Amino acid sequence: MKIKLLIILALLSLPKAYSQEISKEEILKYGIETITAVDEDGKQLIKFFNAKGDIIKAGEVEKSGTLTINEEYRYIGFGQLDEIIKFDTDGRIHSIIKHQYNAQGQLVKAELLDDGKVDVTWTYTYDTAGNRIKETEDSNTSGNYVTVFKYENNSLLIEEDKSNDTIGKEEKVSYKYNDRKQLIEKRTKDYFSGTTLTQTYQYNEEGKIKQLKDKSSNGVSMVITYTYDEKGLLISDSWKGSLSKEAYTTFYIVNKK
C-alpha cells in the first residue's frame, strides 16, 4: 500500500517534477501521438496522447511486442482530468483516482478508490491569486497529512511544509530560482531521517534542463544529463549515481501523425 500511495502522490503533487520531459506544447506543435521510453535493458514504456496533447493511456510493450495498458486517463469539460484508472497485470481495474473542480476550474478534491472504497482523500485550497496554498491528505492506512505552500510575488513556489497528525513535522521543501524564473535549486529536509536532499538544475540556451545534480547529506549523489534533437525534443537522459560504475541511459522515441 505504501508504494501505491507514493505513486499516487507523485501524480497529484503540486510542483512540477522538474525532470525534463517533452512538453504538451511540443506534443501539439509536432503532432505527437505516442512517446516511448526505452531503457538499456530493453524495457519499453509508452504513453498515448489525444489531439489536445493530453495523455490518455500509458502502458508497457513486452519483448514479444505485446502491449499492456497500465493506466487510462479520462477528461471532462475544458480538458480537466476526471479519472485515472489503473489496471493490474490481468487487465482488471486495480484502483481509480477521481477529481473534483470548483467553478474556477481548480482541483479541490481527489479520491483514491480501491475495490470501490475510498482509500485516500486529498483536498486543496487556494488564495485569491489562484495559487494552491494547502493540501490535506486523509488516508485510512497511513494517517493524515497537511502540506502548506508559500509563494514569492504571488507566483513562484518557494516553500512547502508537510506535517503528519501523529509524528508532527515530516518534510520541508524550499525552491530557488534564477532571474529567468527557472528553478535552480530544490532542497528537501526530511525530519524523520535527518537527511537533506539538494537538487541543482542547469539549463541550455533554449531554456531546457541540460543537467540535474542530486546530492544527499548522507553522501550519496547522482547526475542526470539530458540530450535533445535539432527541434529541441528530448531524445535521451543519462543517469549516473555515486555508487554506480557506469551511466544508465533511457531513450525517447516519438511517433507523429
PDB file of C-alpha atoms in Angstrom:
ATOM      1  CA  MET A   1       0.000   0.000   0.000  1.00  0.00           C
ATOM      2  CA  LYS A   2       2.816   2.421   0.853  1.00  0.00           C
ATOM      3  CA  ILE A   3       4.327   2.047  -2.623  1.00  0.00           C
ATOM      4  CA  LYS A   4       0.958   2.644  -4.250  1.00  0.00           C
ATOM      5  CA  LEU A   5       0.433   5.795  -2.199  1.00  0.00           C
ATOM      6  CA  LEU A   6       3.827   7.143  -3.215  1.00  0.00           C
ATOM      7  CA  ILE A   7       2.958   6.661  -6.879  1.00  0.00           C
ATOM      8  CA  ILE A   8      -0.383   8.401  -6.479  1.00  0.00           C
ATOM      9  CA  LEU A   9       1.168  11.262  -4.539  1.00  0.00           C
ATOM     10  CA  ALA A  10       3.631  11.814  -7.341  1.00  0.00           C
ATOM     11  CA  LEU A  11       0.734  12.215  -9.748  1.00  0.00           C
ATOM     12  CA  LEU A  12      -1.097  14.678  -7.527  1.00  0.00           C
ATOM     13  CA  SER A  13       1.893  16.665  -6.298  1.00  0.00           C
ATOM     14  CA  LEU A  14       1.554  20.389  -6.919  1.00  0.00           C
ATOM     15  CA  PRO A  15       5.004  21.471  -8.105  1.00  0.00           C
ATOM     16  CA  LYS A  16       6.344  20.243 -11.397  1.00  0.00           C
ATOM     17  CA  ALA A  17       8.725  17.333 -11.000  1.00  0.00           C
ATOM     18  CA  TYR A  18      11.393  19.434 -12.729  1.00  0.00           C
ATOM     19  CA  SER A  19      12.839  16.498 -14.538  1.00  0.00           C
ATOM     20  CA  GLN A  20      12.867  17.257 -18.232  1.00  0.00           C
ATOM     21  CA  GLU A  21      10.185  15.854 -20.491  1.00  0.00           C
ATOM     22  CA  ILE A  22       8.544  16.512 -23.843  1.00  0.00           C
ATOM     23  CA  SER A  23       6.045  19.263 -23.099  1.00  0.00           C
ATOM     24  CA  LYS A  24       2.372  19.453 -24.013  1.00  0.00           C
ATOM     25  CA  GLU A  25       3.183  22.419 -26.258  1.00  0.00           C
ATOM     26  CA  GLU A  26       5.713  20.306 -28.170  1.00  0.00           C
ATOM     27  CA  ILE A  27       3.262  17.410 -28.419  1.00  0.00           C
ATOM     28  CA  LEU A  28       0.721  19.732 -30.044  1.00  0.00           C
ATOM     29  CA  LYS A  29       3.249  21.543 -32.244  1.00  0.00           C
ATOM     30  CA  TYR A  30       4.688  18.373 -33.768  1.00  0.00           C
ATOM     31  CA  GLY A  31       1.529  16.251 -33.708  1.00  0.00           C
ATOM     32  CA  ILE A  32       2.997  13.640 -31.388  1.00  0.00           C
ATOM     33  CA  GLU A  33       0.709  10.674 -30.745  1.00  0.00           C
ATOM     34  CA  THR A  34       2.967   8.438 -28.654  1.00  0.00           C
ATOM     35  CA  ILE A  35       6.201   8.701 -26.701  1.00  0.00           C
ATOM     36  CA  THR A  36       8.109   5.520 -25.912  1.00  0.00           C
ATOM     37  CA  ALA A  37      10.828   5.397 -23.265  1.00  0.00           C
ATOM     38  CA  VAL A  38      13.326   2.593 -23.875  1.00  0.00           C
ATOM     39  CA  ASP A  39      15.932   1.747 -21.251  1.00  0.00           C
ATOM     40  CA  GLU A  40      19.177  -0.153 -21.693  1.00  0.00           C
ATOM     41  CA  ASP A  41      17.511  -3.402 -20.653  1.00  0.00           C
ATOM     42  CA  GLY A  42      15.038  -3.055 -23.500  1.00  0.00           C
ATOM     43  CA  LYS A  43      12.080  -2.203 -21.297  1.00  0.00           C
ATOM     44  CA  GLN A  44       9.603  -0.017 -23.200  1.00  0.00           C
ATOM     45  CA  LEU A  45       7.117   2.296 -21.500  1.00  0.00           C
ATOM     46  CA  ILE A  46       4.696   4.036 -23.846  1.00  0.00           C
ATOM     47  CA  LYS A  47       2.334   6.999 -23.438  1.00  0.00           C
ATOM     48  CA  PHE A  48      -0.543   7.847 -25.783  1.00  0.00           C
ATOM     49  CA  PHE A  49      -1.831  11.397 -26.348  1.00  0.00           C
ATOM     50  CA  ASN A  50      -5.044  12.818 -27.782  1.00  0.00           C
ATOM     51  CA  ALA A  51      -5.430  15.691 -30.258  1.00  0.00           C
ATOM     52  CA  LYS A  52      -5.351  18.171 -27.354  1.00  0.00           C
ATOM     53  CA  GLY A  53      -1.956  16.944 -26.204  1.00  0.00           C
ATOM     54  CA  ASP A  54      -3.294  15.234 -23.089  1.00  0.00           C
ATOM     55  CA  ILE A  55      -2.133  11.786 -22.053  1.00  0.00           C
ATOM     56  CA  ILE A  56      -4.929   9.232 -22.438  1.00  0.00           C
ATOM     57  CA  LYS A  57      -3.172   5.894 -21.882  1.00  0.00           C
ATOM     58  CA  ALA A  58       0.105   4.540 -20.561  1.00  0.00           C
ATOM     59  CA  GLY A  59       1.487   1.049 -20.713  1.00  0.00           C
ATOM     60  CA  GLU A  60       4.364  -1.274 -21.375  1.00  0.00           C
ATOM     61  CA  VAL A  61       5.480  -3.048 -24.530  1.00  0.00           C
ATOM     62  CA  GLU A  62       6.722  -6.551 -23.775  1.00  0.00           C
ATOM     63  CA  LYS A  63       9.705  -8.031 -25.598  1.00  0.00           C
ATOM     64  CA  SER A  64       7.226 -10.171 -27.528  1.00  0.00           C
ATOM     65  CA  GLY A  65       5.638  -6.981 -28.853  1.00  0.00           C
ATOM     66  CA  THR A  66       2.514  -7.323 -26.719  1.00  0.00           C
ATOM     67  CA  LEU A  67       1.146  -4.038 -25.397  1.00  0.00           C
ATOM     68  CA  THR A  68      -0.184  -3.961 -21.842  1.00  0.00           C
ATOM     69  CA  ILE A  69      -2.143  -0.879 -20.774  1.00  0.00           C
ATOM     70  CA  ASN A  70      -1.473   0.049 -17.140  1.00  0.00           C
ATOM     71  CA  GLU A  71      -3.257   3.392 -16.904  1.00  0.00           C
ATOM     72  CA  GLU A  72      -6.114   5.195 -18.599  1.00  0.00           C
ATOM     73  CA  TYR A  73      -6.900   8.908 -18.290  1.00  0.00           C
ATOM     74  CA  ARG A  74     -10.359  10.402 -18.791  1.00  0.00           C
ATOM     75  CA  TYR A  75     -11.224  14.079 -19.156  1.00  0.00           C
ATOM     76  CA  ILE A  76     -14.265  16.319 -18.825  1.00  0.00           C
ATOM     77  CA  GLY A  77     -15.311  19.873 -19.665  1.00  0.00           C
ATOM     78  CA  PHE A  78     -12.413  22.007 -20.819  1.00  0.00           C
ATOM     79  CA  GLY A  79      -9.908  19.190 -20.718  1.00  0.00           C
ATOM     80  CA  GLN A  80      -9.954  18.746 -16.952  1.00  0.00           C
ATOM     81  CA  LEU A  81      -8.681  15.389 -15.747  1.00  0.00           C
ATOM     82  CA  ASP A  82     -11.639  13.403 -14.426  1.00  0.00           C
ATOM     83  CA  GLU A  83     -10.314   9.927 -13.668  1.00  0.00           C
ATOM     84  CA  ILE A  84      -7.069   7.984 -13.655  1.00  0.00           C
ATOM     85  CA  ILE A  85      -7.802   4.279 -13.924  1.00  0.00           C
ATOM     86  CA  LYS A  86      -5.052   1.816 -13.031  1.00  0.00           C
ATOM     87  CA  PHE A  87      -5.134  -1.808 -14.165  1.00  0.00           C
ATOM     88  CA  ASP A  88      -3.500  -4.913 -12.733  1.00  0.00           C
ATOM     89  CA  THR A  89      -1.474  -7.396 -14.769  1.00  0.00           C
ATOM     90  CA  ASP A  90      -4.660  -9.245 -15.742  1.00  0.00           C
ATOM     91  CA  GLY A  91      -6.252  -6.110 -17.166  1.00  0.00           C
ATOM     92  CA  ARG A  92      -8.713  -5.679 -14.311  1.00  0.00           C
ATOM     93  CA  ILE A  93      -9.250  -2.317 -12.630  1.00  0.00           C
ATOM     94  CA  HIS A  94      -6.911  -2.016  -9.670  1.00  0.00           C
ATOM     95  CA  SER A  95      -7.711   1.499  -8.465  1.00  0.00           C
ATOM     96  CA  ILE A  96      -9.316   4.759  -9.614  1.00  0.00           C
ATOM     97  CA  ILE A  97      -8.479   8.357  -8.795  1.00  0.00           C
ATOM     98  CA  LYS A  98     -11.442  10.714  -9.163  1.00  0.00           C
ATOM     99  CA  HIS A  99     -11.090  14.509  -9.368  1.00  0.00           C
ATOM    100  CA  GLN A 100     -13.462  17.344  -8.458  1.00  0.00           C
ATOM    101  CA  TYR A 101     -13.171  21.009  -9.506  1.00  0.00           C
ATOM    102  CA  ASN A 102     -14.679  24.309  -8.404  1.00  0.00           C
ATOM    103  CA  ALA A 103     -16.309  26.930 -10.632  1.00  0.00           C
ATOM    104  CA  GLN A 104     -12.873  28.416 -11.378  1.00  0.00           C
ATOM    105  CA  GLY A 105     -11.642  25.081 -12.717  1.00  0.00           C
ATOM    106  CA  GLN A 106      -9.335  24.489  -9.755  1.00  0.00           C
ATOM    107  CA  LEU A 107      -8.842  20.989  -8.420  1.00  0.00           C
ATOM    108  CA  VAL A 108     -10.427  20.979  -4.954  1.00  0.00           C
ATOM    109  CA  LYS A 109     -10.711  17.282  -4.195  1.00  0.00           C
ATOM    110  CA  ALA A 110      -9.290  13.947  -5.322  1.00  0.00           C
ATOM    111  CA  GLU A 111     -10.169  10.471  -4.113  1.00  0.00           C
ATOM    112  CA  LEU A 112      -8.320   7.186  -4.479  1.00  0.00           C
ATOM    113  CA  LEU A 113     -10.774   4.296  -4.687  1.00  0.00           C
ATOM    114  CA  ASP A 114      -9.596   0.752  -4.116  1.00  0.00           C
ATOM    115  CA  ASP A 115     -12.187  -2.003  -4.632  1.00  0.00           C
ATOM    116  CA  GLY A 116     -14.855   0.685  -4.805  1.00  0.00           C
ATOM    117  CA  LYS A 117     -13.997   2.126  -1.394  1.00  0.00           C
ATOM    118  CA  VAL A 118     -12.315   5.473  -0.750  1.00  0.00           C
ATOM    119  CA  ASP A 119      -8.797   4.790   0.487  1.00  0.00           C
ATOM    120  CA  VAL A 120      -7.270   8.278   0.349  1.00  0.00           C
ATOM    121  CA  THR A 121      -8.838  11.726   0.028  1.00  0.00           C
ATOM    122  CA  TRP A 122      -6.967  14.897  -0.922  1.00  0.00           C
ATOM    123  CA  THR A 123      -8.493  18.361  -0.543  1.00  0.00           C
ATOM    124  CA  TYR A 124      -6.990  21.623  -1.803  1.00  0.00           C
ATOM    125  CA  THR A 125      -7.435  25.309  -1.001  1.00  0.00           C
ATOM    126  CA  TYR A 126      -6.272  28.374  -2.960  1.00  0.00           C
ATOM    127  CA  ASP A 127      -5.530  32.045  -2.390  1.00  0.00           C
ATOM    128  CA  THR A 128      -7.116  34.912  -4.340  1.00  0.00           C
ATOM    129  CA  ALA A 129      -4.290  34.759  -6.899  1.00  0.00           C
ATOM    130  CA  GLY A 130      -5.180  31.159  -7.702  1.00  0.00           C
ATOM    131  CA  ASN A 131      -2.151  29.616  -6.011  1.00  0.00           C
ATOM    132  CA  ARG A 132      -2.667  26.369  -4.174  1.00  0.00           C
ATOM    133  CA  ILE A 133      -1.812  27.119  -0.560  1.00  0.00           C
ATOM    134  CA  LYS A 134      -2.855  23.968   1.270  1.00  0.00           C
ATOM    135  CA  GLU A 135      -3.208  20.259   0.637  1.00  0.00           C
ATOM    136  CA  THR A 136      -4.823  17.905   3.139  1.00  0.00           C
ATOM    137  CA  GLU A 137      -4.455  14.140   2.788  1.00  0.00           C
ATOM    138  CA  ASP A 138      -6.781  11.856   4.712  1.00  0.00           C
ATOM    139  CA  SER A 139      -5.634   8.237   4.494  1.00  0.00           C
ATOM    140  CA  ASN A 140      -7.185   5.158   6.033  1.00  0.00           C
ATOM    141  CA  THR A 141      -3.830   3.420   6.209  1.00  0.00           C
ATOM    142  CA  SER A 142      -1.017   5.935   6.720  1.00  0.00           C
ATOM    143  CA  GLY A 143      -2.518   8.763   8.765  1.00  0.00           C
ATOM    144  CA  ASN A 144      -3.384  12.320   7.821  1.00  0.00           C
ATOM    145  CA  TYR A 145      -1.057  14.882   6.275  1.00  0.00           C
ATOM    146  CA  VAL A 146      -1.174  18.629   5.745  1.00  0.00           C
ATOM    147  CA  THR A 147       1.092  20.457   3.300  1.00  0.00           C
ATOM    148  CA  VAL A 148       1.268  24.258   3.287  1.00  0.00           C
ATOM    149  CA  PHE A 149       2.635  26.080   0.228  1.00  0.00           C
ATOM    150  CA  LYS A 150       4.284  29.510   0.258  1.00  0.00           C
ATOM    151  CA  TYR A 151       4.905  31.781  -2.731  1.00  0.00           C
ATOM    152  CA  GLU A 152       7.018  34.746  -3.717  1.00  0.00           C
ATOM    153  CA  ASN A 153       5.382  37.651  -5.558  1.00  0.00           C
ATOM    154  CA  ASN A 154       2.136  35.635  -5.733  1.00  0.00           C
ATOM    155  CA  SER A 155       3.537  33.260  -8.335  1.00  0.00           C
ATOM    156  CA  LEU A 156       6.776  31.400  -7.577  1.00  0.00           C
ATOM    157  CA  LEU A 157       6.523  28.475  -5.193  1.00  0.00           C
ATOM    158  CA  ILE A 158       9.324  28.893  -2.646  1.00  0.00           C
ATOM    159  CA  GLU A 159       8.427  26.564   0.205  1.00  0.00           C
ATOM    160  CA  GLU A 160       6.403  23.512   1.212  1.00  0.00           C
ATOM    161  CA  ASP A 161       5.885  22.346   4.778  1.00  0.00           C
ATOM    162  CA  LYS A 162       4.448  18.878   5.280  1.00  0.00           C
ATOM    163  CA  SER A 163       3.304  17.520   8.630  1.00  0.00           C
ATOM    164  CA  ASN A 164       1.606  14.381   9.929  1.00  0.00           C
ATOM    165  CA  ASP A 165      -1.055  14.286  12.625  1.00  0.00           C
ATOM    166  CA  THR A 166       0.865  11.643  14.573  1.00  0.00           C
ATOM    167  CA  ILE A 167       4.571  12.457  14.142  1.00  0.00           C
ATOM    168  CA  GLY A 168       4.382  16.199  13.539  1.00  0.00           C
ATOM    169  CA  LYS A 169       6.773  17.794  11.045  1.00  0.00           C
ATOM    170  CA  GLU A 170       7.692  15.425   8.252  1.00  0.00           C
ATOM    171  CA  GLU A 171       9.279  17.343   5.406  1.00  0.00           C
ATOM    172  CA  LYS A 172      10.241  20.837   4.314  1.00  0.00           C
ATOM    173  CA  VAL A 173      10.991  21.701   0.701  1.00  0.00           C
ATOM    174  CA  SER A 174      12.481  25.012  -0.437  1.00  0.00           C
ATOM    175  CA  TYR A 175      12.912  26.303  -4.000  1.00  0.00           C
ATOM    176  CA  LYS A 176      15.295  28.844  -5.539  1.00  0.00           C
ATOM    177  CA  TYR A 177      15.081  30.434  -8.992  1.00  0.00           C
ATOM    178  CA  ASN A 178      17.293  32.434 -11.348  1.00  0.00           C
ATOM    179  CA  ASP A 179      16.436  35.771 -12.986  1.00  0.00           C
ATOM    180  CA  ARG A 180      14.521  33.913 -15.719  1.00  0.00           C
ATOM    181  CA  LYS A 181      12.345  32.305 -13.031  1.00  0.00           C
ATOM    182  CA  GLN A 182      13.832  28.904 -13.783  1.00  0.00           C
ATOM    183  CA  LEU A 183      14.226  26.551 -10.853  1.00  0.00           C
ATOM    184  CA  ILE A 184      17.911  26.236  -9.958  1.00  0.00           C
ATOM    185  CA  GLU A 185      17.705  24.517  -6.585  1.00  0.00           C
ATOM    186  CA  LYS A 186      15.286  22.289  -4.721  1.00  0.00           C
ATOM    187  CA  ARG A 187      16.209  21.402  -1.152  1.00  0.00           C
ATOM    188  CA  THR A 188      14.264  18.759   0.767  1.00  0.00           C
ATOM    189  CA  LYS A 189      14.686  18.309   4.511  1.00  0.00           C
ATOM    190  CA  ASP A 190      13.378  15.005   5.885  1.00  0.00           C
ATOM    191  CA  TYR A 191      12.761  15.411   9.608  1.00  0.00           C
ATOM    192  CA  PHE A 192      12.363  11.696  10.286  1.00  0.00           C
ATOM    193  CA  SER A 193      15.730  10.622   8.845  1.00  0.00           C
ATOM    194  CA  GLY A 194      17.503  13.928   9.439  1.00  0.00           C
ATOM    195  CA  THR A 195      18.815  13.964   5.873  1.00  0.00           C
ATOM    196  CA  THR A 196      18.692  16.803   3.362  1.00  0.00           C
ATOM    197  CA  LEU A 197      18.442  16.222  -0.379  1.00  0.00           C
ATOM    198  CA  THR A 198      19.649  19.039  -2.642  1.00  0.00           C
ATOM    199  CA  GLN A 199      18.865  19.107  -6.357  1.00  0.00           C
ATOM    200  CA  THR A 200      20.503  21.688  -8.630  1.00  0.00           C
ATOM    201  CA  TYR A 201      19.495  22.432 -12.224  1.00  0.00           C
ATOM    202  CA  GLN A 202      21.432  23.715 -15.231  1.00  0.00           C
ATOM    203  CA  TYR A 203      19.784  24.876 -18.468  1.00  0.00           C
ATOM    204  CA  ASN A 204      20.803  25.174 -22.109  1.00  0.00           C
ATOM    205  CA  GLU A 205      20.311  28.271 -24.261  1.00  0.00           C
ATOM    206  CA  GLU A 206      16.790  27.146 -25.170  1.00  0.00           C
ATOM    207  CA  GLY A 207      15.819  27.038 -21.502  1.00  0.00           C
ATOM    208  CA  LYS A 208      15.690  23.262 -21.232  1.00  0.00           C
ATOM    209  CA  ILE A 209      17.336  21.336 -18.435  1.00  0.00           C
ATOM    210  CA  LYS A 210      20.704  20.010 -19.548  1.00  0.00           C
ATOM    211  CA  GLN A 211      21.828  18.617 -16.217  1.00  0.00           C
ATOM    212  CA  LEU A 212      20.307  17.747 -12.857  1.00  0.00           C
ATOM    213  CA  LYS A 213      22.539  17.083  -9.874  1.00  0.00           C
ATOM    214  CA  ASP A 214      21.135  15.335  -6.843  1.00  0.00           C
ATOM    215  CA  LYS A 215      23.117  15.179  -3.592  1.00  0.00           C
ATOM    216  CA  SER A 216      22.103  13.872  -0.184  1.00  0.00           C
ATOM    217  CA  SER A 217      23.618  14.905   3.131  1.00  0.00           C
ATOM    218  CA  ASN A 218      24.445  11.214   3.679  1.00  0.00           C
ATOM    219  CA  GLY A 219      26.973  11.417   0.837  1.00  0.00           C
ATOM    220  CA  VAL A 220      25.001   9.682  -1.917  1.00  0.00           C
ATOM    221  CA  SER A 221      24.688  11.646  -5.156  1.00  0.00           C
ATOM    222  CA  MET A 222      23.686  11.322  -8.795  1.00  0.00           C
ATOM    223  CA  VAL A 223      23.797  13.294 -12.043  1.00  0.00           C
ATOM    224  CA  ILE A 224      21.269  13.187 -14.885  1.00  0.00           C
ATOM    225  CA  THR A 225      22.275  14.611 -18.279  1.00  0.00           C
ATOM    226  CA  TYR A 226      19.673  15.380 -20.960  1.00  0.00           C
ATOM    227  CA  THR A 227      20.128  15.491 -24.743  1.00  0.00           C
ATOM    228  CA  TYR A 228      17.820  16.899 -27.431  1.00  0.00           C
ATOM    229  CA  ASP A 229      17.370  16.784 -31.189  1.00  0.00           C
ATOM    230  CA  GLU A 230      17.518  19.785 -33.535  1.00  0.00           C
ATOM    231  CA  LYS A 231      13.882  20.606 -32.750  1.00  0.00           C
ATOM    232  CA  GLY A 232      14.535  20.663 -29.033  1.00  0.00           C
ATOM    233  CA  LEU A 233      12.712  17.400 -28.337  1.00  0.00           C
ATOM    234  CA  LEU A 234      14.139  15.211 -25.604  1.00  0.00           C
ATOM    235  CA  ILE A 235      15.845  12.142 -27.063  1.00  0.00           C
ATOM    236  CA  SER A 236      17.676  10.698 -24.052  1.00  0.00           C
ATOM    237  CA  ASP A 237      18.653  11.118 -20.439  1.00  0.00           C
ATOM    238  CA  SER A 238      21.646   9.521 -18.817  1.00  0.00           C
ATOM    239  CA  TRP A 239      21.721   8.771 -15.098  1.00  0.00           C
ATOM    240  CA  LYS A 240      24.849   8.056 -13.057  1.00  0.00           C
ATOM    241  CA  GLY A 241      24.933   7.627  -9.298  1.00  0.00           C
ATOM    242  CA  SER A 242      27.883   7.951  -6.958  1.00  0.00           C
ATOM    243  CA  LEU A 243      27.625   4.216  -6.268  1.00  0.00           C
ATOM    244  CA  SER A 244      27.389   3.320  -9.974  1.00  0.00           C
ATOM    245  CA  LYS A 245      30.339   2.482 -12.177  1.00  0.00           C
ATOM    246  CA  GLU A 246      28.521   3.274 -15.417  1.00  0.00           C
ATOM    247  CA  ALA A 247      25.797   5.626 -16.586  1.00  0.00           C
ATOM    248  CA  TYR A 248      22.295   4.319 -17.255  1.00  0.00           C
ATOM    249  CA  THR A 249      20.583   5.780 -20.323  1.00  0.00           C
ATOM    250  CA  THR A 250      16.930   5.978 -21.354  1.00  0.00           C
ATOM    251  CA  PHE A 251      15.996   6.856 -24.949  1.00  0.00           C
ATOM    252  CA  TYR A 252      12.767   8.554 -26.046  1.00  0.00           C
ATOM    253  CA  ILE A 253      11.081   7.719 -29.350  1.00  0.00           C
ATOM    254  CA  VAL A 254       8.192   9.813 -30.658  1.00  0.00           C
ATOM    255  CA  ASN A 255       5.547   8.774 -33.154  1.00  0.00           C
ATOM    256  CA  LYS A 256       3.916  11.635 -35.051  1.00  0.00           C
ATOM    257  CA  LYS A 257       0.729  11.890 -37.081  1.00  0.00           C
TER     258      LYS A 257
END
